[in-house]
Tab-separated table of C-alpha atoms in Angstrom:
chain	number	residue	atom	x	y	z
A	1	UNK	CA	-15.771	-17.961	-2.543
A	2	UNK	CA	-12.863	-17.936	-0.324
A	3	UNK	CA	-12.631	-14.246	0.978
A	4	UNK	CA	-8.997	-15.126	1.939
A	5	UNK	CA	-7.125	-16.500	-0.937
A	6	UNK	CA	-6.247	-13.160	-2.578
A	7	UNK	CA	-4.443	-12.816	0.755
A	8	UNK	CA	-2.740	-16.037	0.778
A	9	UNK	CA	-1.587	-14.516	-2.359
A	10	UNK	CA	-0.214	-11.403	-1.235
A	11	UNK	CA	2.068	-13.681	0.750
A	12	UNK	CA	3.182	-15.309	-1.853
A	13	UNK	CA	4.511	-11.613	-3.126
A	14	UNK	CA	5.395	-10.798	0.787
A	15	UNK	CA	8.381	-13.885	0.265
A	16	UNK	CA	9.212	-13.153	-2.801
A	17	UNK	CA	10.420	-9.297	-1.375
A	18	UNK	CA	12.083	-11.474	1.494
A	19	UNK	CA	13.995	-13.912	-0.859
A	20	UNK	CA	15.357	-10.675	-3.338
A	21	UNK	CA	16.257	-8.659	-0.002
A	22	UNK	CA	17.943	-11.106	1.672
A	23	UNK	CA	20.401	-12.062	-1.123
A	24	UNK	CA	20.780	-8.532	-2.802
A	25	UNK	CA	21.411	-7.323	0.558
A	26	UNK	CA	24.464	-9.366	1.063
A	27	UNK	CA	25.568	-8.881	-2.306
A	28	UNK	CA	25.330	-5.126	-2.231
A	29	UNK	CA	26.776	-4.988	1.470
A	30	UNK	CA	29.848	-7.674	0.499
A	31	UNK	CA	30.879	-5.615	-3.131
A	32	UNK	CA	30.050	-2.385	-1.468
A	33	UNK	CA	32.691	-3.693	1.245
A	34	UNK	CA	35.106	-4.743	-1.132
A	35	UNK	CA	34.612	-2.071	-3.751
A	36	UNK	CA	34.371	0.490	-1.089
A	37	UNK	CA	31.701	2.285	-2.424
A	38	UNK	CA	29.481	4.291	0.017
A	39	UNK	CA	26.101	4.628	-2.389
A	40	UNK	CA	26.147	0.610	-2.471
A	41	UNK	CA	26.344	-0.055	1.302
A	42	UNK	CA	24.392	2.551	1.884
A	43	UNK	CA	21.786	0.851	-0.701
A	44	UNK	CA	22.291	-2.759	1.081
A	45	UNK	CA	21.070	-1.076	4.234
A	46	UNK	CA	18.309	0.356	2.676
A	47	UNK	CA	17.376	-3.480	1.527
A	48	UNK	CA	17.887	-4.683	5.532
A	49	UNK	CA	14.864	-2.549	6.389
A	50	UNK	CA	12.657	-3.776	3.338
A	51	UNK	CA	13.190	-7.202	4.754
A	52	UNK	CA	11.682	-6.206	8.362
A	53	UNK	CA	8.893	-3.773	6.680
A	54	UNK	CA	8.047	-7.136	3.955
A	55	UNK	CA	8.743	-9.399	7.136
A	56	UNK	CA	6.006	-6.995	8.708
A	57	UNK	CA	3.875	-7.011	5.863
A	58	UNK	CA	3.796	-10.845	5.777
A	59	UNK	CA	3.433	-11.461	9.583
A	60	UNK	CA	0.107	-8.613	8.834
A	61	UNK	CA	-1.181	-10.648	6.068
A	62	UNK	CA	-0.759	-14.189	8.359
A	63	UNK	CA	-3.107	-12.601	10.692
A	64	UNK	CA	-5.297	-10.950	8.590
A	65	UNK	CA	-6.671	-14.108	7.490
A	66	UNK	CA	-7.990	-15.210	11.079
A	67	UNK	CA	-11.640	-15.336	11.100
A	68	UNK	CA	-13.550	-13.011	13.193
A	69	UNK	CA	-13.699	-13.689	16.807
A	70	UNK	CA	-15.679	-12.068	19.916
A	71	UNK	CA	-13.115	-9.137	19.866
A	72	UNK	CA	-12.989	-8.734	15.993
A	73	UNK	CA	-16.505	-8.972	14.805
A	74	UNK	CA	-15.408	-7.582	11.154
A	75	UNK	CA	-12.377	-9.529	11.366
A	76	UNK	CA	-8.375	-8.995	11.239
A	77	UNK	CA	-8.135	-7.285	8.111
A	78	UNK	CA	-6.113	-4.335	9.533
A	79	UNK	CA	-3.359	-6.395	10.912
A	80	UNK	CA	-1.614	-6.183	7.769
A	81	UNK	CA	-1.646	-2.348	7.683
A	82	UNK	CA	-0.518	-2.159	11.143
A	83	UNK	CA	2.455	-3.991	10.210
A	84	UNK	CA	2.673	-2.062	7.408
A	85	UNK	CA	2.746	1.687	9.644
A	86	UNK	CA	5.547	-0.586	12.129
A	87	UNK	CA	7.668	-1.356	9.110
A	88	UNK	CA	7.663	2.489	7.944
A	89	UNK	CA	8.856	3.813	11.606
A	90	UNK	CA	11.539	1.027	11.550
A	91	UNK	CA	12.235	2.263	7.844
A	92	UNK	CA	12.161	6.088	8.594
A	93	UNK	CA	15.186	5.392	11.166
A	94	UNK	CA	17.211	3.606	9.121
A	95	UNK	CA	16.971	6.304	6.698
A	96	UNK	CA	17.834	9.000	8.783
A	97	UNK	CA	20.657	6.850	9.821
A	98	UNK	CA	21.827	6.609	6.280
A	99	UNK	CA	21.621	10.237	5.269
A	100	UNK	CA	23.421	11.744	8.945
A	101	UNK	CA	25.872	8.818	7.656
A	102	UNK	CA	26.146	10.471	4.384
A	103	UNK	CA	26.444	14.147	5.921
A	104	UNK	CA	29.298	13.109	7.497
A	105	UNK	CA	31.145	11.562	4.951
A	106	UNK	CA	31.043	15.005	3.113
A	107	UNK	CA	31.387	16.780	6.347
A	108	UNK	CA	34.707	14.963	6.764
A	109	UNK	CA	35.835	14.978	3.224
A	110	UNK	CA	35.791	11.526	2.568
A	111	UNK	CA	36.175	11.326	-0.855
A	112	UNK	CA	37.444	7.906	-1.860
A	113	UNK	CA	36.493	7.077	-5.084
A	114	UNK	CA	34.897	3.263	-5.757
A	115	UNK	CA	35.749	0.610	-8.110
A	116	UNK	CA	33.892	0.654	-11.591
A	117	UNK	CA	33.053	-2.910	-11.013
A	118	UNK	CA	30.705	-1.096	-8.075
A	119	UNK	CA	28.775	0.482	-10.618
A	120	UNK	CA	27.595	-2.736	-12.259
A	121	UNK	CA	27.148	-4.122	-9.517
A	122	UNK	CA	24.102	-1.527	-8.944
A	123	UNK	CA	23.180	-1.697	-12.241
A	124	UNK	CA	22.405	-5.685	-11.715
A	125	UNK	CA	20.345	-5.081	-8.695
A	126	UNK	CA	18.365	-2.535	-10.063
A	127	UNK	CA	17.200	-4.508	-12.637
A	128	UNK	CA	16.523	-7.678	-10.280
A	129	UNK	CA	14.431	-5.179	-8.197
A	130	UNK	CA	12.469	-3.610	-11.244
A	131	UNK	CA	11.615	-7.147	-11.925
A	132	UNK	CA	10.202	-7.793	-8.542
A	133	UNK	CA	8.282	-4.532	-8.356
A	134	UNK	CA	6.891	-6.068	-12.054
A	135	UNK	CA	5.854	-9.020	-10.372
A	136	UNK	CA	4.247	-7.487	-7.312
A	137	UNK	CA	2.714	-4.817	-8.973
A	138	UNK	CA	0.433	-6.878	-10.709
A	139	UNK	CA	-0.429	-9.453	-7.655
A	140	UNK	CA	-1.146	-6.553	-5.373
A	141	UNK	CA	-3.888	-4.978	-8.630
A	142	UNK	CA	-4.982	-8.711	-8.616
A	143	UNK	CA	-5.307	-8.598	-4.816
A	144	UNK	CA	-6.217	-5.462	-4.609
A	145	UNK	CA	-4.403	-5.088	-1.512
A	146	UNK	CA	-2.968	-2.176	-0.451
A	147	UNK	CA	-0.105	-3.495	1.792
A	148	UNK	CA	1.531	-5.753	-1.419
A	149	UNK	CA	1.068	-2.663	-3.413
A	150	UNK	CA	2.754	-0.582	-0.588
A	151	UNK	CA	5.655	-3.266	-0.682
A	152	UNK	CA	5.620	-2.922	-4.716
A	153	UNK	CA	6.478	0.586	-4.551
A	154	UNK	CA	9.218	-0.344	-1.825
A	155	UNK	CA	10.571	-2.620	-5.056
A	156	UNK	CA	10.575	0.281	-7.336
A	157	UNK	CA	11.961	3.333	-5.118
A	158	UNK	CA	14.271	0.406	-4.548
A	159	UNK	CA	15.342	-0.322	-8.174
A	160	UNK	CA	15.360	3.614	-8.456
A	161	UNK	CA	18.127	3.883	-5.945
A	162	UNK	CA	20.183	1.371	-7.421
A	163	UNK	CA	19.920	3.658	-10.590
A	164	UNK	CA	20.897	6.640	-9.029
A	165	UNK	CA	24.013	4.403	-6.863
A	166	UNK	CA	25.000	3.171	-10.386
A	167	UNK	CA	25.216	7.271	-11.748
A	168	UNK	CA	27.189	8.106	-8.452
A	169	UNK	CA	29.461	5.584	-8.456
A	170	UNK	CA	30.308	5.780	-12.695
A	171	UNK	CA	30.371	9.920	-12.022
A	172	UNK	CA	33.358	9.118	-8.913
A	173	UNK	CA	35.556	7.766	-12.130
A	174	UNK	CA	35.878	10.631	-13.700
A	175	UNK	CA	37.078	13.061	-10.956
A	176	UNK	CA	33.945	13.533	-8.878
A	177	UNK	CA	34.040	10.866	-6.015
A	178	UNK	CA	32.020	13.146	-3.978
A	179	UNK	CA	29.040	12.446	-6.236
A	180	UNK	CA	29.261	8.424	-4.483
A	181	UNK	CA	28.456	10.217	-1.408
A	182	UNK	CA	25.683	12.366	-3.098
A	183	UNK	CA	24.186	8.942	-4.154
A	184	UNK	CA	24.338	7.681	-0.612
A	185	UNK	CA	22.597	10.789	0.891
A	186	UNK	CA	19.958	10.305	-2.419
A	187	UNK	CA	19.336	6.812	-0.798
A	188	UNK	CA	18.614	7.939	2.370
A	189	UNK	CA	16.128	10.851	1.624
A	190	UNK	CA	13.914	7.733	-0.552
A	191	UNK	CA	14.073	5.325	2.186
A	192	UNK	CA	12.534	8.158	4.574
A	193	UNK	CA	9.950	9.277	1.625
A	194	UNK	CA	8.995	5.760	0.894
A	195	UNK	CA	8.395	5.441	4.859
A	196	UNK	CA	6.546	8.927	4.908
A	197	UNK	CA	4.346	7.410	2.275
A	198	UNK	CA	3.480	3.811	3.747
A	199	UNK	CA	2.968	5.915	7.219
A	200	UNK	CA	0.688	8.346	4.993
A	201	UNK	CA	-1.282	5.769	3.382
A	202	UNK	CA	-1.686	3.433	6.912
A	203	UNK	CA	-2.476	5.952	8.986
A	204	UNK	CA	-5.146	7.380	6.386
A	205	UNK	CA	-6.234	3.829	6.055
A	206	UNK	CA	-6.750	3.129	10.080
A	207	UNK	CA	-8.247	6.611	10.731
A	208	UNK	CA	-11.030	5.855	8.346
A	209	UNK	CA	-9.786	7.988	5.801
A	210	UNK	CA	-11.660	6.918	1.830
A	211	UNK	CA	-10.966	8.004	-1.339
A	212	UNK	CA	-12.934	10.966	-2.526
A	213	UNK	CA	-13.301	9.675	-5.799
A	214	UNK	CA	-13.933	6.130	-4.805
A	215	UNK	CA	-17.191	7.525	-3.049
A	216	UNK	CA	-17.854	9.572	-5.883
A	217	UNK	CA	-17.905	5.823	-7.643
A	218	UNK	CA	-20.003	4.468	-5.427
A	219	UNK	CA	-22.659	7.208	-5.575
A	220	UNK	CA	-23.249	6.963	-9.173
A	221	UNK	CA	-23.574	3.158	-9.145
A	222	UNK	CA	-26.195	3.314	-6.501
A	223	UNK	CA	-27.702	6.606	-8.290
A	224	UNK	CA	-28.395	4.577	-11.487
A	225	UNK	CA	-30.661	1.562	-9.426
A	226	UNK	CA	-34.208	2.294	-10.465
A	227	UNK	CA	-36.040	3.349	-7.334
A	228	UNK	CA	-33.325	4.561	-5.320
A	229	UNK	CA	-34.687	8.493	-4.735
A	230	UNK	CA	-31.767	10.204	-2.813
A	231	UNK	CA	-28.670	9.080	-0.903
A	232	UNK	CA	-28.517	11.099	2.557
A	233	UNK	CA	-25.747	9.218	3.625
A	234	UNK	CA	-22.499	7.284	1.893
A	235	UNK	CA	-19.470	6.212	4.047
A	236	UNK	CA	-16.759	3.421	3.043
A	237	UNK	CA	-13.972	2.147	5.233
A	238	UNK	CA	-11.109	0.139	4.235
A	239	UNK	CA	-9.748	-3.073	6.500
A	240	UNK	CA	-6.640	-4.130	5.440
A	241	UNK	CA	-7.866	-5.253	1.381
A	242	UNK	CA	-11.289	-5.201	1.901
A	243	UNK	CA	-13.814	-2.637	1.736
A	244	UNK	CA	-17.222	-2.237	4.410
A	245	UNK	CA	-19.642	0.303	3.034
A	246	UNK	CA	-22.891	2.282	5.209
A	247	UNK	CA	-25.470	4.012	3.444
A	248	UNK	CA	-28.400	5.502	3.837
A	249	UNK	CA	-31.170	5.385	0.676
A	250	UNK	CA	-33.872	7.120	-0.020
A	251	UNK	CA	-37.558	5.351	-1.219
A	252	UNK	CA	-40.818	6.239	-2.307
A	253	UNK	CA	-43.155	6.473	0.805
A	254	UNK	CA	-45.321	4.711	-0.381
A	255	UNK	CA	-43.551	1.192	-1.122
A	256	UNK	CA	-43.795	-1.809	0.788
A	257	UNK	CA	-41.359	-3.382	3.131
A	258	UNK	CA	-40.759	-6.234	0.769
A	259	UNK	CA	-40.347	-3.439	-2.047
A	260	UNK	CA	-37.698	-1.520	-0.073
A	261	UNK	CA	-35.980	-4.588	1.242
A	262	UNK	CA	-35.846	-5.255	-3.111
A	263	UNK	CA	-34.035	-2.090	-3.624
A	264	UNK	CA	-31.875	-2.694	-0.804
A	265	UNK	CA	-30.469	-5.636	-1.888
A	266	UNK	CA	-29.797	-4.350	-6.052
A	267	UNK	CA	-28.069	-1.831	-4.111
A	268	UNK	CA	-25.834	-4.075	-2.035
A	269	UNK	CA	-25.422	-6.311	-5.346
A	270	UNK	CA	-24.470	-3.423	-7.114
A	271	UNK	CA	-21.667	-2.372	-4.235
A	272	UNK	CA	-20.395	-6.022	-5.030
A	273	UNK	CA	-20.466	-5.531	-8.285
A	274	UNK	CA	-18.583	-2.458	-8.367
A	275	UNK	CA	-15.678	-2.990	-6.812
A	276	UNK	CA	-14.862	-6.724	-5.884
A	277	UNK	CA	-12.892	-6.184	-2.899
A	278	UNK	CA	-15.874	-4.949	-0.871
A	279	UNK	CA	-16.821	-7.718	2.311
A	280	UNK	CA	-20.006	-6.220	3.445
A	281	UNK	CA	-22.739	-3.765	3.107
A	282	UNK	CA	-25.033	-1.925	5.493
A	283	UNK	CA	-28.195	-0.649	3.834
A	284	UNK	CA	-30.565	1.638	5.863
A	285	UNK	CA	-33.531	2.364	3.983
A	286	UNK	CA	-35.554	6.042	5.085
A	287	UNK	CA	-38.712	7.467	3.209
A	288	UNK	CA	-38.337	10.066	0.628
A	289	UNK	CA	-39.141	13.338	2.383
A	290	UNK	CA	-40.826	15.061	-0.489
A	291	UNK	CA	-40.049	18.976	0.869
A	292	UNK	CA	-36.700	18.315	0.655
A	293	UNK	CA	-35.065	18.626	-2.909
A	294	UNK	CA	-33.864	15.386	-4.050
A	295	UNK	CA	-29.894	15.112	-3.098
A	296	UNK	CA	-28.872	12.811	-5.986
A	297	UNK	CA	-26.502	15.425	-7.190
């Protein structure tokens, strides 16, 4: 099995996000231009950033799939979340960019009201965008890696803020242009959320940080393997879409290497088994101490 072809097809979802930037970028920036609508530059902007942060993701994923060397002994897995916590920085000050932007529109009174035609225009790319967060969505759950997934909900808050452009913009024709700027400040505060929740999820991710109920997971698989008697010990560390897990079993005392060293490996099978992004296992195998109360529970 090829432990990097899900990756080579998270890139495949990485170019896609690069192709649909890159053109509804320029379309949104040229009719919001034109149409002078403030929500739909401001929204064109927002898609300049997704192109570095799924530029970042895909330069992440390119390196992830170096083998291990002297210096990487488990590999380059986390390149592609490091690129994924650059890409939310970049994205965080674009954001803030686009809401002081929108502050000072109101600040200023600028309340030129956009062209209809603006409206649809927003409409259009927010379904192009739900289409792509479709389509990633379900490579990054066939992947299962986090940075495509990550990207997806990019897509969405993406689509999302197309939505809420298309609401500001239609709302401007009927007397309220200052809702256009509303929109625009609406982008801005999901560009920096979307970046607070990348940087959230990388950071957790390179600190070590698991999922409480992913653990909780793993104990009960490794509970249920006949002559497994406690667990003192159960850690699990993610590397960019792959999973390393350490534990420490309990056995009966009175077993034999080659009966321990059994137990050990239905317990690594099972880990594989369980979820099938994990890479490796690390089994340490202790006596049952029978004063202790078995720690199962």
């Amino acid at each position: 099995m090829d432990i990097y072809e899900d990756i080579r097809k998270g890139e495949r979802g990485a170019w896609v996000s690069i192709a649909a930037y890159i053109g509804l970028s320029i379309f949104k920036l040229t009719c919001g231009y034109w149409l002078a609508s403030n929500a739909l530059v401001a929204d064109g902007f927002n898609n300049l950033t997704d192109i570095v942060a799924s530029v970042a993701v895909l330069i992440g994923l390119k390196i992830s799939r170096k083998p291990p060397d002297s210096d990487h002994t488990y590999g380059h897995f986390r390149a592609e979340t490091i690129a994924a916590l650059v890409a939310s920085l970049i994205m965080a000050i674009v954001g803030i960019q686009v809401i002081f932007t929108a502050l000072r529109s109101l600040y200023y009174g600028d309340t030129s009201s956009p062209e209809l035609a603006a409206g649809g225009v927003a409409a259009f790319c927010a379904v192009v965008m739900w289409g792509v967060y479709l389509y990633n969505r379900k490579l990054a759950k066939q992947t299962n890696s986090g940075a495509l997934m990550a990207a997806a909900k990019d897509n969405m808050s993406d689509a999302l803020v197309s939505v809420g452009a298309t609401i500001g913009i239609v709302g401007s024709q009927f007397g309220l242009p200052w809702l256009d700027m509303v929109a625009a400040l609406g982008v801005g505060i999901l560009i920096c959320y979307t970046a607070w929740s990348i940087f959230g999820e990388a950071t957790h991710n390179l600190s070590d940080g698991y999922d409480e109920e992913e653990l909780a997971s793993l104990r009960s698989a490794i509970r249920r393997i006949d002559g497994v008697e406690g667990i003192k010990e159960l850690k699990a560390r993610i590397h960019g879409n792959k999973v390393f897990v350490d534990v420490v079993i309990e056995v009966d005392p009175q077993l034999t290497v080659k009966q321990s060293h059994e137990i050990s490996d239905l317990v690594e099978k099972e880990m594989y088994n369980e979820k099938q992004n994990v890479l490796g296992v690390h089994i340490h195998v202790e006596p049952k101490d029978e004063i202790h109360q078995d720690n199962l529970t």
